[in-house]
Short mmCIF file of C-alpha atoms in Angstrom, two decimals:
data_model
loop_
_atom_site.label_atom_id
_atom_site.label_comp_id
_atom_site.label_asym_id
_atom_site.label_seq_id
_atom_site.Cartn_x
_atom_site.Cartn_y
_atom_site.Cartn_z
CA MET X 1 153.44 129.27 80.93
CA LYS X 2 157.20 128.76 81.38
CA ALA X 3 159.57 125.97 82.31
CA LYS X 4 160.55 126.01 85.98
CA PHE X 5 164.27 125.50 85.44
CA GLN X 6 167.04 124.97 82.90
CA ARG X 7 167.18 121.30 81.92
CA THR X 8 170.17 119.03 81.77
CA LEU X 9 169.77 117.67 78.26
CA ARG X 10 170.72 114.26 76.99
CA SER X 11 173.50 114.27 74.40
CA GLY X 12 171.32 113.27 71.44
CA THR X 13 174.32 112.96 69.11
CA GLU X 14 173.11 109.52 68.09
CA TYR X 15 170.13 111.22 66.42
CA ASP X 16 172.08 113.85 64.47
CA ALA X 17 172.29 111.66 61.38
CA LEU X 18 168.51 111.16 61.39
CA ILE X 19 167.63 114.88 61.25
CA PRO X 20 168.74 117.08 58.33
CA ARG X 21 171.27 119.79 59.08
CA SER X 22 169.62 123.20 59.20
CA SER X 23 170.78 125.74 56.63
CA GLY X 24 171.31 128.22 59.46
CA SER X 25 169.52 130.94 57.53
CA THR X 26 166.88 133.29 58.94
CA ILE X 27 164.23 131.33 60.77
CA VAL X 28 160.58 131.59 59.86
CA LYS X 29 159.06 134.69 61.45
CA ARG X 30 155.94 136.76 61.45
CA ALA X 31 155.83 140.10 63.23
CA SER X 32 152.63 141.03 65.10
CA ALA X 33 150.91 137.74 64.22
CA ASP X 34 147.59 136.92 65.84
CA THR X 35 146.73 133.43 67.10
CA HIS X 36 145.15 132.23 63.85
CA ASP X 37 148.11 133.53 61.82
CA THR X 38 150.49 131.66 64.10
CA ILE X 39 148.55 128.39 63.85
CA GLU X 40 148.38 128.59 60.05
CA LEU X 41 152.11 129.27 59.92
CA ILE X 42 152.78 126.32 62.23
CA LYS X 43 150.68 124.05 59.99
CA ARG X 44 152.61 125.22 56.94
CA VAL X 45 155.95 124.61 58.63
CA VAL X 46 154.92 121.10 59.72
CA GLY X 47 153.44 120.21 56.34
CA SER X 48 156.44 121.40 54.36
CA SER X 49 159.14 119.77 56.50
CA LEU X 50 157.86 116.30 57.39
CA ASP X 51 161.06 114.79 56.00
CA HIS X 52 162.95 116.42 58.88
CA THR X 53 161.59 113.87 61.36
CA SER X 54 160.68 110.95 59.09
CA GLN X 55 163.81 108.94 59.95
CA LEU X 56 163.49 109.63 63.67
CA THR X 57 159.81 108.65 63.86
CA PRO X 58 160.25 104.83 63.87
CA ARG X 59 162.42 105.09 66.99
CA LEU X 60 159.48 106.55 68.94
CA ARG X 61 156.67 104.18 67.99
CA GLY X 62 155.32 102.48 71.11
CA SER X 63 153.11 99.48 71.76
CA ASP X 64 149.95 101.60 71.78
CA LEU X 65 148.81 105.20 71.39
CA ARG X 66 149.65 106.27 74.94
CA ALA X 67 153.10 104.66 74.86
CA THR X 68 153.87 106.39 71.57
CA CYS X 69 152.72 109.77 72.87
CA LYS X 70 154.82 109.29 75.99
CA ALA X 71 157.87 108.45 73.87
CA VAL X 72 157.33 111.59 71.77
CA TRP X 73 156.97 113.76 74.89
CA GLY X 74 160.00 112.16 76.53
CA PHE X 75 162.21 112.65 73.49
CA VAL X 76 161.40 116.34 73.10
CA TYR X 77 161.55 117.05 76.84
CA ALA X 78 164.92 115.33 77.27
CA HIS X 79 166.67 116.69 74.17
CA ILE X 80 165.36 120.22 73.51
CA GLN X 81 165.85 123.11 75.94
CA TYR X 82 163.06 125.61 76.67
CA LYS X 83 163.55 129.35 76.17
CA ASN X 84 161.09 132.19 75.59
CA ASP X 85 161.06 133.85 72.17
CA THR X 86 161.88 137.53 71.81
CA PRO X 87 158.79 139.48 72.99
CA GLY X 88 156.62 140.76 70.13
CA ILE X 89 158.02 138.41 67.48
CA GLU X 90 156.65 134.98 66.65
CA GLN X 91 159.56 132.71 65.70
CA ILE X 92 158.48 129.44 64.13
CA ARG X 93 161.35 127.07 63.39
CA THR X 94 161.42 124.00 61.19
CA PRO X 95 162.22 120.71 62.99
CA ALA X 96 165.76 120.80 61.58
CA ARG X 97 166.27 124.31 62.94
CA ILE X 98 164.75 123.31 66.28
CA TRP X 99 167.25 120.47 66.53
CA ALA X 100 170.11 122.83 65.63
CA ASP X 101 168.94 125.29 68.33
CA ARG X 102 168.00 122.66 70.90
CA LYS X 103 170.82 123.49 73.36
CA SER X 104 170.18 127.25 73.40
CA GLY X 105 166.43 126.63 73.62
CA VAL X 106 163.13 127.11 71.82
CA ASP X 107 159.63 128.01 73.01
CA CYS X 108 156.25 126.27 73.12
CA ASP X 109 155.46 127.13 69.47
CA ASP X 110 158.53 125.19 68.36
CA TYR X 111 157.87 122.33 70.75
CA SER X 112 154.44 122.05 69.13
CA VAL X 113 155.98 122.03 65.63
CA PHE X 114 158.39 119.23 66.53
CA VAL X 115 155.71 117.17 68.29
CA SER X 116 153.23 117.67 65.44
CA SER X 117 155.83 116.64 62.86
CA LEU X 118 156.50 113.41 64.74
CA LEU X 119 152.80 112.64 65.25
CA THR X 120 151.99 113.36 61.61
CA ASN X 121 154.71 110.98 60.45
CA LEU X 122 153.25 108.44 62.88
CA HIS X 123 149.78 108.99 61.29
CA ILE X 124 148.30 110.17 64.59
CA ASP X 125 145.62 112.87 64.39
CA HIS X 126 146.03 115.67 66.91
CA ALA X 127 145.17 119.27 67.67
CA PHE X 128 147.08 122.38 68.64
CA ARG X 129 145.63 123.79 71.86
CA VAL X 130 146.07 127.49 72.61
CA THR X 131 145.28 128.42 76.21
CA ASP X 132 144.48 131.51 78.28
CA TYR X 133 145.17 131.56 82.03
CA GLY X 134 143.48 134.90 82.63
CA LYS X 135 146.00 137.16 80.89
CA GLY X 136 145.30 136.48 77.20
CA TRP X 137 146.41 133.66 74.93
CA GLN X 138 149.71 132.59 76.45
CA HIS X 139 150.56 129.00 75.61
CA ILE X 140 150.32 126.32 72.92
CA TYR X 141 150.72 122.54 73.09
CA VAL X 142 149.39 119.39 71.43
CA VAL X 143 146.46 117.19 72.44
CA VAL X 144 145.74 113.73 71.00
CA PRO X 145 142.22 112.22 71.03
CA VAL X 146 142.20 108.80 72.67
CA SER X 147 139.70 107.53 70.09
CA ARG X 148 138.87 108.78 66.60
CA ARG X 149 135.33 107.52 67.07
CA SER X 150 134.70 109.38 70.31
CA SER X 151 132.31 112.32 70.21
CA SER X 152 133.45 113.57 73.63
CA PRO X 153 134.66 117.18 73.61
CA LEU X 154 138.38 117.59 74.21
CA ASP X 155 138.10 119.72 77.32
CA GLN X 156 139.01 119.33 80.97
CA ALA X 157 135.52 118.11 81.89
CA ARG X 158 136.40 114.91 79.99
CA ARG X 159 140.11 114.69 80.66
CA ASP X 160 140.12 110.96 79.86
CA ALA X 161 139.21 111.69 76.21
CA TYR X 162 142.65 113.00 75.23
CA ILE X 163 146.38 112.83 75.91
CA VAL X 164 148.37 116.00 76.49
CA ILE X 165 151.82 116.41 74.94
CA ASP X 166 153.08 119.62 76.51
CA CYS X 167 156.87 119.62 76.79
CA VAL X 168 157.08 122.69 79.03
CA PRO X 169 155.81 121.02 82.26
CA ASP X 170 157.99 118.33 83.79
CA GLN X 171 155.33 115.62 83.55
CA PHE X 172 153.81 113.67 80.66
CA ASP X 173 150.08 114.08 80.02
CA PHE X 174 149.89 117.01 82.41
CA GLU X 175 147.69 120.02 81.77
CA VAL X 176 147.56 123.23 83.75
CA ARG X 177 143.95 124.32 84.33
CA TYR X 178 143.12 127.04 81.84
CA THR X 179 140.52 129.81 81.74
CA LYS X 180 139.83 129.50 78.01
CA LYS X 181 141.15 127.37 75.17
CA MET X 182 140.99 127.08 71.40
CA ASP X 183 141.72 123.82 69.56
CA PHE X 184 142.95 123.68 65.96
CA THR X 185 142.87 120.18 64.48
CA MET X 186 145.81 118.83 62.51
CA GLN X 187 144.47 115.88 60.55
CA LEU X 188 146.49 114.04 57.94
CA HIS X 189 144.31 115.14 55.02
CA GLN X 190 144.87 118.80 55.91
CA LEU X 191 148.51 118.61 54.86
CA SER X 192 147.75 118.54 51.14
CA GLY X 193 148.00 121.94 49.51
CA LEU X 194 149.91 123.66 52.31
CA GLY X 195 152.73 124.50 49.93
CA ASP X 196 156.48 124.63 50.30
CA LEU X 197 158.15 126.69 52.99
CA ASP X 198 161.82 127.13 53.74
CA ASP X 199 163.92 128.88 56.39
CA ASN X 200 163.89 132.12 54.38
CA ASP X 201 160.11 132.48 54.17
CA GLY X 202 159.77 135.60 56.32
CA LEU X 203 156.02 136.35 56.18
CA ALA X 204 156.90 139.68 57.81
#
């Protein structure tokens, strides 16, 4: 799953003061990580760096859940360029590093980190969805249940049960039909005990 073209980004300079400056040190990496390793690393990065998006979050709160999700998608899509990571190396950036690298581009892992950080600060439960389109696990994005009380499975048979925040496609709440998927919930209570993580935590 890749972006179709290079985007013309919005300036975003008005948000620079709201997001901490990245140290510019080595970004978080794990060589030869499997899917579960990557998700756990993403959760750790989100949980340890919520302050990176805490000042930005109020700007994106909408009138209801869907409006808020659309604002989150629109912000990331319009301000952060897409670029594939180096093959064979999982590169998971903090939100501050993502913002620093936003013009050169980041991949779907980093989009998911930034989106999850915003949603967590907005107290919105969500899940990371990893998808297979017939060639192995290829893509990750965020899905948001429409209702916490709903028992409907979050799959394409009940597409009305969740909102998709995938910043690679050029459309909000759009989901490419997958062959297989795995969902990993990111609920607010899960953040306790994740531990500190900084830009130098290599996990090689």
